[in-house]
C-alpha positions as semicolon CSV with decimal commas, in nm:
position;residue;x (nm);y (nm);z (nm)
1;M;7,500;1,041;15,710
2;N;7,276;0,910;15,435
3;G;7,450;1,089;15,150
4;F;7,168;1,342;15,110
5;G;7,282;1,596;15,366
6;H;7,152;1,493;15,706
7;E;7,170;1,223;15,965
8;R;6,882;0,976;15,930
9;E;6,883;0,840;16,283
10;I;6,724;1,098;16,513
11;S;6,705;0,977;16,872
12;L;6,494;1,266;17,002
13;P;6,122;1,210;17,059
14;L;5,910;1,382;16,795
15;E;5,792;1,652;17,036
16;A;6,156;1,742;17,120
17;R;6,285;1,770;16,761
18;P;6,451;2,107;16,687
19;V;6,213;2,181;16,399
20;Q;5,836;2,159;16,445
21;A;5,614;2,198;16,138
22;V;5,269;2,135;15,995
23;A;5,146;1,989;15,668
24;L;4,801;1,999;15,514
25;I;4,650;1,739;15,282
26;I;4,374;1,912;15,083
27;R;4,132;1,697;14,879
28;N;3,902;1,846;14,616
29;S;3,559;1,720;14,508
30;Q;3,719;1,499;14,238
31;G;3,930;1,325;14,505
32;L;4,256;1,484;14,387
33;I;4,519;1,611;14,632
34;Y;4,668;1,962;14,624
35;T;5,047;1,980;14,589
36;N;5,314;2,240;14,520
37;E;5,647;2,204;14,346
38;E;5,938;2,279;14,579
39;K;6,175;2,555;14,465
40;E;6,435;2,524;14,744
41;T;6,662;2,243;14,857
42;K;6,682;2,177;15,233
43;P;6,814;1,823;15,282
44;E;6,783;1,845;15,662
45;V;6,405;1,831;15,621
46;G;6,394;1,603;15,315
47;K;6,327;1,874;15,057
48;F;6,486;1,909;14,712
49;A;6,400;2,158;14,438
50;G;6,161;2,005;14,184
51;M;5,979;1,770;14,425
52;R;5,604;1,775;14,476
53;S;5,475;1,819;14,830
54;F;5,169;1,889;15,035
55;P;5,180;2,245;15,169
56;M;5,418;2,240;15,468
57;E;5,527;2,520;15,699
58;T;5,761;2,555;15,998
59;I;5,596;2,662;16,324
60;E;5,737;2,998;16,432
61;A;5,821;3,086;16,794
62;G;5,503;3,159;16,991
63;E;5,279;3,023;16,716
64;S;5,033;2,735;16,769
65;R;4,989;2,457;16,512
66;E;4,645;2,600;16,429
67;Q;4,793;2,948;16,367
68;T;5,061;2,794;16,146
69;L;4,795;2,606;15,947
70;R;4,612;2,934;15,879
71;R;4,940;3,100;15,772
72;L;5,022;2,799;15,555
73;Q;4,689;2,828;15,371
74;N;4,757;3,198;15,306
75;E;5,115;3,153;15,189
76;E;5,131;2,813;15,018
77;V;4,786;2,748;14,871
78;A;4,742;2,919;14,535
79;H;4,363;2,921;14,537
80;N;4,111;3,093;14,763
81;L;3,959;2,784;14,919
82;M;3,689;2,738;15,175
83;T;3,779;2,412;15,349
84;A;3,632;2,191;15,618
85;P;3,794;2,220;15,962
86;P;4,126;2,031;15,950
87;D;4,161;1,696;16,130
88;L;4,493;1,569;16,265
89;L;4,615;1,271;16,061
90;G;4,935;1,211;16,258
91;V;5,288;1,318;16,342
92;Y;5,586;1,223;16,126
93;G;5,962;1,235;16,183
94;I;6,131;1,393;15,883
95;G;6,503;1,441;15,935
96;T;6,544;1,693;16,215
97;A;6,174;1,785;16,210
98;A;5,851;1,663;16,360
99;L;5,568;1,731;16,117
100;W;5,207;1,742;16,234
101;C;4,994;1,646;15,933
102;Y;4,632;1,755;15,901
103;E;4,373;1,674;15,638
104;T;4,084;1,874;15,500
105;S;3,853;1,888;15,200
106;V;3,752;2,176;14,974
107;I;3,403;2,310;15,024
108;S;3,434;2,581;14,759
109;Q;3,697;2,757;14,549
110;N;3,695;3,124;14,453
111;G;3,979;3,226;14,224
112;R;4,348;3,282;14,290
113;N;4,492;3,363;14,635
114;P;4,666;3,705;14,609
115;D;4,894;3,619;14,907
116;Y;5,031;3,300;14,747
117;K;5,414;3,293;14,779
118;I;5,509;3,185;14,426
119;A;5,873;3,275;14,504
120;E;5,885;2,999;14,769
121;V;5,688;2,721;14,599
122;G;5,619;2,652;14,234
123;E;5,296;2,611;14,048
124;P;5,034;2,400;14,223
125;G;4,879;2,082;14,094
126;W;4,596;1,848;14,187
127;I;4,728;1,490;14,182
128;P;4,571;1,147;14,243
129;I;4,669;1,015;14,587
130;D;4,797;0,689;14,435
131;D;5,053;0,882;14,227
132;L;5,191;1,033;14,550
133;K;5,224;0,688;14,710
134;N;5,362;0,474;14,428
135;G;5,655;0,669;14,284
136;N;5,484;0,814;13,974
137;V;5,565;1,158;14,116
138;W;5,891;1,264;14,285
139;V;5,780;1,365;14,634
140;R;5,928;1,524;14,943
141;E;6,026;1,306;15,238
142;G;5,722;1,199;15,441
143;V;5,468;1,245;15,160
144;V;5,456;0,871;15,080
145;E;5,382;0,783;15,444
146;M;5,128;1,064;15,491
147;A;4,952;0,978;15,163
148;T;4,944;0,608;15,259
149;D;4,801;0,678;15,604
150;Y;4,549;0,923;15,457
151;S;4,424;0,686;15,187
152;S;4,407;0,400;15,442
153;G;4,191;0,608;15,676
154;I;4,448;0,590;15,957
155;K;4,410;0,862;16,223
156;G;4,659;0,932;16,499
157;A;4,957;0,793;16,307
158;R;5,297;0,829;16,471
159;R;5,606;0,761;16,262
160;E;5,941;0,835;16,420
161;S;6,104;0,842;16,076
162;C;6,001;0,840;15,712
163;Q;6,156;0,706;15,393
164;P;6,439;0,941;15,294
165;A;6,393;1,165;14,994
166;I;6,614;1,054;14,709
167;P;6,738;1,235;14,400
168;A;6,517;1,177;14,097
169;L;6,586;1,036;13,755
170;Q;6,405;1,164;13,451
171;G;6,225;0,867;13,299
172;L;6,192;0,792;12,929
173;N;5,823;0,880;12,959
174;G;5,917;1,236;13,066
175;K;5,807;1,175;13,426
176;T;6,036;1,222;13,721
177;N;6,066;0,889;13,900
178;Y;6,230;0,757;14,214
179;R;6,582;0,629;14,179
180;P;6,588;0,259;14,277
181;G;6,730;0,217;14,629
């Protein structure tokens, strides 16, 4: 155990992990990345309340990744967005899950999404990609690796495991920062 609630060493191939999920990196015209604040803690998938994350959703039985992406945009994206077709960035091992990460960009925005599940995720924010990679923002497990691959232009990434999520410390500047490892 890593002290945060789940075993870090998963020997199953990504496609055989018990939890399959999708994530979506959404970039706006200013180059900022859409994130939500997590409201729930689920250590087995690297999630703690208060973290920032790309929209992520578990694939339900009988659902394709593409269907889950559409559901994710309805439930976890606060704005009515018209986006470009999503491209697969890569697949990432996050605790007991395999997460298929896609990327897209905003074509247009038209107000608030009435189906947004504010009870599940907190208020959204548009954040510079570098803040998601360098520890200026407390992020969910896998976000650092996905943001790094995205900003490096890497396609087809395959990471069997990602840096574990760690509890945050409130910095003197009022920002939530990573706890040194």
